[in-house]
Coordinates of C-alpha atoms and ligand atoms in Angstrom, one line a residue:
M1 CA 103.6 104.0 46.6
L2 CA 103.3 107.1 48.7
S3 CA 106.4 107.7 50.7
D4 CA 107.3 110.7 52.8
R5 CA 110.5 112.7 53.3
F6 CA 111.7 110.2 55.9
G7 CA 111.2 107.1 53.7
R8 CA 108.1 105.9 55.4
S9 CA 105.4 104.3 53.2
I10 CA 102.0 105.9 53.8
E11 CA 99.5 103.2 53.1
Y12 CA 96.9 103.9 55.8
L13 CA 94.2 106.6 55.8
R14 CA 91.9 107.3 58.7
I15 CA 88.8 109.2 57.8
S16 CA 86.8 111.1 60.4
V17 CA 83.2 111.1 59.1
T18 CA 82.0 113.4 61.8
D19 CA 83.6 115.4 64.7
R20 CA 80.4 114.9 66.8
C21 CA 80.1 112.3 69.5
D22 CA 77.3 111.1 71.8
L23 CA 79.8 110.6 74.6
R24 CA 82.0 113.1 76.4
C25 CA 85.0 111.1 77.5
T26 CA 87.0 113.2 80.0
Y27 CA 90.3 112.9 78.1
C28 CA 88.8 113.7 74.7
L29 CA 85.9 116.2 74.3
P30 CA 85.1 118.8 76.9
K31 CA 81.5 118.9 78.3
G32 CA 79.6 121.8 76.7
F33 CA 81.9 121.9 73.7
K34 CA 80.2 123.8 70.8
G35 CA 82.8 124.2 68.2
F36 CA 81.7 121.5 65.8
E37 CA 82.0 121.7 62.0
E38 CA 78.9 122.9 60.2
P39 CA 77.2 120.4 57.8
Q40 CA 77.9 122.4 54.7
D41 CA 81.6 122.0 55.5
W42 CA 81.4 118.2 55.9
L43 CA 82.9 116.3 53.0
T44 CA 80.0 114.5 51.2
F45 CA 80.1 110.8 50.5
D46 CA 80.9 111.6 46.9
E47 CA 83.8 113.8 47.9
I48 CA 85.2 111.3 50.4
T49 CA 84.9 108.5 47.9
R50 CA 86.7 110.5 45.2
L51 CA 89.5 111.4 47.5
V52 CA 89.9 107.9 48.8
A53 CA 90.0 106.6 45.2
A54 CA 92.9 109.0 44.5
F55 CA 94.7 107.8 47.6
A56 CA 94.1 104.2 46.5
R57 CA 95.6 104.9 43.1
L58 CA 98.7 106.1 44.9
G59 CA 99.0 102.9 46.9
T60 CA 96.9 103.5 50.0
S61 CA 95.3 100.2 50.8
R62 CA 93.9 100.5 54.3
I63 CA 91.1 102.7 55.5
R64 CA 89.6 103.2 58.9
L65 CA 86.4 105.1 59.5
T66 CA 86.4 107.0 62.7
G67 CA 85.3 110.3 64.3
G68 CA 83.9 111.7 66.6
E69 CA 81.5 108.8 66.7
P70 CA 81.3 107.5 63.1
L71 CA 77.9 105.9 63.6
L72 CA 76.4 109.3 64.2
R73 CA 76.9 110.0 60.5
R74 CA 73.8 109.1 58.6
N75 CA 74.0 106.2 56.2
L76 CA 77.5 105.2 57.2
P77 CA 77.1 101.6 55.7
E78 CA 76.5 103.2 52.3
L79 CA 79.9 105.1 52.5
A80 CA 81.6 101.9 53.8
G81 CA 80.2 100.0 50.8
R82 CA 81.5 102.6 48.3
I83 CA 85.0 102.7 49.9
A84 CA 85.2 98.9 50.1
A85 CA 84.4 98.6 46.4
L86 CA 87.3 100.9 45.3
P87 CA 90.1 99.2 43.5
G88 CA 93.2 98.9 45.7
I89 CA 91.4 99.0 49.1
R90 CA 92.1 95.7 50.8
D91 CA 91.2 96.6 54.4
L92 CA 88.3 98.6 55.8
S93 CA 87.9 99.0 59.5
L94 CA 85.9 101.1 61.9
S95 CA 86.6 102.7 65.3
T96 CA 83.4 103.2 67.4
N97 CA 82.2 103.6 70.9
A98 CA 79.6 100.9 70.1
T99 CA 76.7 102.7 71.6
R100 CA 74.8 102.3 68.2
L101 CA 76.6 99.2 67.0
D102 CA 73.7 96.9 67.8
R103 CA 71.7 98.7 65.1
Y104 CA 74.3 98.9 62.4
A105 CA 76.6 95.9 62.8
P106 CA 75.0 93.6 60.2
A107 CA 74.8 96.4 57.6
L108 CA 78.4 97.4 58.2
K109 CA 79.6 93.8 57.9
A110 CA 77.6 93.4 54.7
A111 CA 79.1 96.6 53.3
G112 CA 82.6 95.3 53.6
V113 CA 83.9 96.5 57.0
S114 CA 85.9 93.6 58.3
R115 CA 87.4 94.7 61.6
I116 CA 86.2 97.0 64.4
N117 CA 87.9 98.7 67.3
V118 CA 85.6 99.5 70.3
S119 CA 86.6 102.1 72.9
L120 CA 85.9 100.8 76.4
D121 CA 87.7 102.1 79.5
S122 CA 86.0 100.1 82.3
L123 CA 83.6 97.4 82.9
D124 CA 82.2 99.3 85.9
R125 CA 78.9 101.0 85.1
E126 CA 79.4 103.9 87.5
Q127 CA 83.0 104.4 86.4
M128 CA 81.9 104.5 82.7
K129 CA 79.3 107.1 83.7
S130 CA 82.0 109.3 85.1
I131 CA 84.5 108.8 82.3
T132 CA 82.0 109.1 79.4
G133 CA 79.5 111.5 80.9
H134 CA 76.6 109.1 80.2
D135 CA 75.2 105.8 81.4
S136 CA 76.9 104.2 78.4
L137 CA 78.0 100.7 79.5
P138 CA 74.7 98.8 78.8
K139 CA 74.5 100.2 75.2
I140 CA 78.2 99.6 74.6
M141 CA 77.9 96.0 75.8
A142 CA 74.9 95.4 73.5
G143 CA 76.8 96.9 70.6
L144 CA 79.9 94.8 71.3
M145 CA 77.9 91.6 71.4
A146 CA 76.1 92.6 68.2
G147 CA 79.5 93.1 66.6
K148 CA 80.6 89.7 67.7
A149 CA 77.4 88.1 66.4
A150 CA 77.8 89.9 63.1
G151 CA 81.1 88.1 62.7
F152 CA 83.7 91.0 63.0
A153 CA 87.1 89.5 63.7
P154 CA 89.2 90.5 65.3
I155 CA 87.3 92.8 67.6
K156 CA 89.8 95.1 69.4
I157 CA 89.0 96.9 72.7
N158 CA 90.8 100.2 73.1
M159 CA 91.2 101.2 76.8
V160 CA 92.8 104.5 77.6
A161 CA 94.7 103.9 80.8
M162 CA 94.5 106.8 83.2
R163 CA 96.3 107.0 86.5
G164 CA 93.9 107.3 89.4
V165 CA 90.9 106.7 87.2
N166 CA 90.7 103.3 85.7
D167 CA 94.2 101.8 86.5
A168 CA 92.5 99.5 89.0
A169 CA 90.1 98.3 86.2
I170 CA 92.8 97.0 83.9
D171 CA 93.0 93.4 85.3
D172 CA 89.2 92.9 85.0
M173 CA 89.4 94.1 81.4
V174 CA 92.3 91.7 80.6
A175 CA 90.3 88.8 82.0
F176 CA 87.1 89.9 80.2
C177 CA 88.9 90.2 76.8
I178 CA 90.6 86.8 77.1
E179 CA 87.2 85.2 78.0
Q180 CA 85.4 87.0 75.1
D181 CA 88.1 86.5 72.5
F182 CA 88.6 90.3 72.1
V183 CA 92.1 91.8 71.6
L184 CA 92.7 94.3 74.3
R185 CA 94.9 97.3 73.6
L186 CA 95.9 99.6 76.4
I187 CA 96.6 103.1 75.3
E188 CA 98.6 105.9 77.0
T189 CA 96.8 109.2 77.2
M190 CA 98.1 111.9 74.8
P191 CA 98.1 115.6 75.6
M192 CA 95.7 116.5 72.8
G193 CA 93.9 119.6 73.9
A194 CA 93.3 120.6 77.5
T195 CA 91.2 117.4 78.1
G196 CA 94.1 115.1 77.2
R197 CA 96.6 117.2 79.2
D198 CA 94.4 117.2 82.3
T199 CA 94.1 113.4 82.4
G200 CA 96.4 111.5 84.7
F201 CA 99.2 109.9 82.6
L202 CA 99.9 106.3 83.2
D203 CA 103.2 104.8 81.9
L204 CA 102.3 101.4 80.5
G205 CA 105.8 100.0 80.9
P206 CA 105.4 98.8 84.5
I207 CA 101.8 97.7 83.8
Q208 CA 103.0 95.5 80.9
E209 CA 105.6 93.8 83.2
R210 CA 103.0 93.2 85.9
L211 CA 100.4 91.8 83.5
Q212 CA 103.0 89.6 81.9
Q213 CA 103.6 87.9 85.2
K214 CA 100.0 87.7 86.4
F215 CA 98.5 86.3 83.1
N216 CA 101.7 84.4 82.1
L217 CA 101.9 86.4 78.8
Q218 CA 104.7 86.2 76.3
A219 CA 106.1 88.8 74.0
Q220 CA 105.2 88.1 70.4
A221 CA 105.7 90.1 67.3
L222 CA 102.2 89.7 66.0
E223 CA 101.0 91.5 62.9
L224 CA 97.6 92.5 64.1
G225 CA 96.6 95.3 61.7
G226 CA 99.9 96.9 61.1
G227 CA 99.4 99.5 63.8
P228 CA 101.7 100.7 66.5
A229 CA 100.8 98.3 69.3
R230 CA 103.3 95.8 70.7
Y231 CA 101.6 92.6 71.6
L232 CA 101.8 90.0 74.3
T233 CA 100.0 86.7 74.0
T234 CA 98.7 84.0 76.4
A235 CA 100.8 80.9 76.7
D236 CA 98.5 78.9 74.4
G237 CA 98.5 81.8 71.9
S238 CA 94.7 82.1 72.0
A239 CA 94.6 85.7 73.3
S240 CA 96.7 88.9 72.8
I241 CA 97.1 92.2 74.6
G242 CA 98.5 95.2 72.9
F243 CA 100.3 98.2 74.4
I244 CA 100.2 101.5 72.6
T245 CA 102.8 103.8 74.1
P246 CA 102.9 107.1 72.2
M247 CA 104.4 108.8 75.3
S248 CA 106.7 106.4 77.0
Q249 CA 108.1 104.7 73.9
H250 CA 106.9 106.5 70.7
F251 CA 106.7 104.7 67.3
C252 CA 107.0 107.6 64.9
A253 CA 109.8 106.0 62.9
T254 CA 107.3 103.4 61.6
C255 CA 104.2 105.7 61.3
N256 CA 102.4 104.8 58.1
R257 CA 99.2 106.8 58.4
V258 CA 97.6 110.2 57.9
R259 CA 94.2 111.5 59.0
L260 CA 91.4 113.2 57.1
A261 CA 89.1 115.3 59.2
V262 CA 85.4 115.7 58.3
D263 CA 86.0 119.2 56.8
G264 CA 88.5 117.8 54.3
T265 CA 91.6 118.8 56.3
L266 CA 94.4 116.2 56.1
Y267 CA 96.4 116.0 59.3
L268 CA 99.8 114.6 58.9
C269 CA 100.5 113.8 62.5
L270 CA 98.4 113.6 65.7
G271 CA 100.9 115.6 67.6
Q272 CA 101.7 118.4 65.1
E273 CA 99.9 121.1 63.2
E274 CA 101.0 120.3 59.7
K275 CA 97.9 119.9 57.5
F276 CA 96.6 120.2 54.0
E277 CA 93.1 121.4 53.0
F278 CA 91.4 119.2 50.4
R279 CA 87.8 120.6 50.5
P280 CA 88.6 123.7 48.3
L281 CA 90.2 121.4 45.7
L282 CA 87.3 119.0 45.7
R283 CA 84.8 121.9 45.4
D284 CA 86.7 123.9 42.8
G285 CA 86.7 121.2 40.2
A286 CA 90.2 119.8 40.6
S287 CA 91.0 117.0 38.1
D288 CA 92.0 113.5 39.3
A289 CA 95.6 114.2 38.4
E290 CA 95.5 117.5 40.4
L291 CA 94.1 115.6 43.4
E292 CA 96.9 113.0 43.2
A293 CA 99.5 115.8 42.9
A294 CA 98.0 117.5 45.9
I295 CA 98.1 114.2 47.9
R296 CA 101.8 113.8 47.1
L297 CA 102.5 117.4 48.1
A298 CA 100.6 116.9 51.4
I299 CA 102.5 113.8 52.3
E300 CA 105.7 115.8 51.9
L301 CA 104.5 117.8 54.9
K302 CA 104.4 114.9 57.2
P303 CA 106.7 115.7 60.2
Q304 CA 109.3 113.3 61.5
K305 CA 107.7 112.9 64.9
H306 CA 105.3 114.3 67.5
E307 CA 106.6 116.3 70.4
F308 CA 104.0 115.4 73.0
R309 CA 106.7 115.2 75.7
E310 CA 108.8 118.1 74.6
Q311 CA 105.9 120.4 73.9
P312 CA 102.8 119.0 75.7
T313 CA 100.8 122.2 75.2
K314 CA 101.4 122.4 71.4
V315 CA 98.3 120.6 70.1
V316 CA 95.1 122.4 71.0
R317 CA 92.7 120.3 68.9
F318 CA 91.0 117.4 70.6
M319 CA 91.3 113.8 69.3
S320 CA 87.7 113.9 68.2
Q321 CA 88.5 116.8 65.9
T322 CA 91.4 115.0 64.1
G323 CA 89.9 111.5 64.1
G324 CA 91.3 109.0 66.5
Ligands
SAM401 N1 84.2 107.3 68.8 C1 85.1 106.3 68.3 C2 85.7 105.6 69.5 O1 85.2 105.8 70.6 O2 86.5 104.7 69.3 C3 86.3 106.9 67.4 C4 86.9 108.2 67.8 S1 87.8 108.2 69.3 C5 88.4 109.9 69.3 C6 89.2 107.2 68.9 C7 90.1 106.8 70.0 O3 90.8 107.9 70.5 C8 89.4 106.2 71.2 O4 89.9 104.9 71.5 C9 89.7 107.2 72.3 O5 89.8 106.5 73.6 C10 91.0 107.7 71.9 N2 91.4 109.0 72.5 C11 90.7 110.2 72.5 N3 91.4 111.1 73.2 C12 92.6 110.6 73.5 C13 93.8 111.1 74.2 N4 93.8 112.3 74.6 N5 94.8 110.2 74.3 C14 94.7 108.9 73.9 N6 93.6 108.4 73.3 C15 92.6 109.2 73.1

């Protein structure tokens, strides 16, 4: 098993397959942003698969494909199939904004992706226009329903909760997710880049208490993917709502993940700058043993915790550059 200096087992790798996105969510990527990685610097499918195989030999068993918007990367189902077939990989999931999911859902399912997370911050078309910079809601809804029809389970809805933006939309989203059998997760905004910092922070503590009363929810320690969310469930146990609170109640002590960016940079923490470059190794003929040794070295760099509260201006890269 891979384990870091603080005794945490690192068994989860998130892979950003592109830093590009077709949406411009206000808290994530600035309008007019041009600093994307060039195609020659993107890890190829062969390079990604080789690196994931090395992680898997060291005990990493869970992979999430993300971005940017991962469905913008051409032939993503092919990459998914190659990763799913690697010995040791027992869970392959995808984070998407779902704008293209109607086209790709069956192929992704067939390739071995079992779970999807869909970002959706409101059910109001105009509000989604202003949050995402596009008239995205109809496409997202079509994608979500295609995902459901393709048999992904569970489908989790990630809603970034923003004070003064979509806080009034939370209750409708809870009702929608209960009705549709989606697992809603409310997420506190992190100060990643200027976009994240400029977004109204909403402490989810009081929201959790209010929703608990209104929807008669009960605290339950549910293992829903091994992530950082704390879940509440409806009285009959049929629906769950997760709260991801990196700001008001961080969960660094149980962090089990690292993130590979599209250019082969491994980021050890969302909220710190520690990183390790794998592209030079992959392109300079490193052996499998050398790759494994490099992974162990990189994991040694994982910091104890983020400092989003203490140093909110520290991280200048946007979430889409690291891979959310
Ligand atoms: N495009 C995919 C999607 O929409 O899910 C995957 C990438 S996106 C960067 C991953 C997640 O990061 C989304 O749920 C998004 O809402 C979240 N995110 C982006 N910037 C954030 C921030 N500053 N704070 C909290 N969450 C953020």
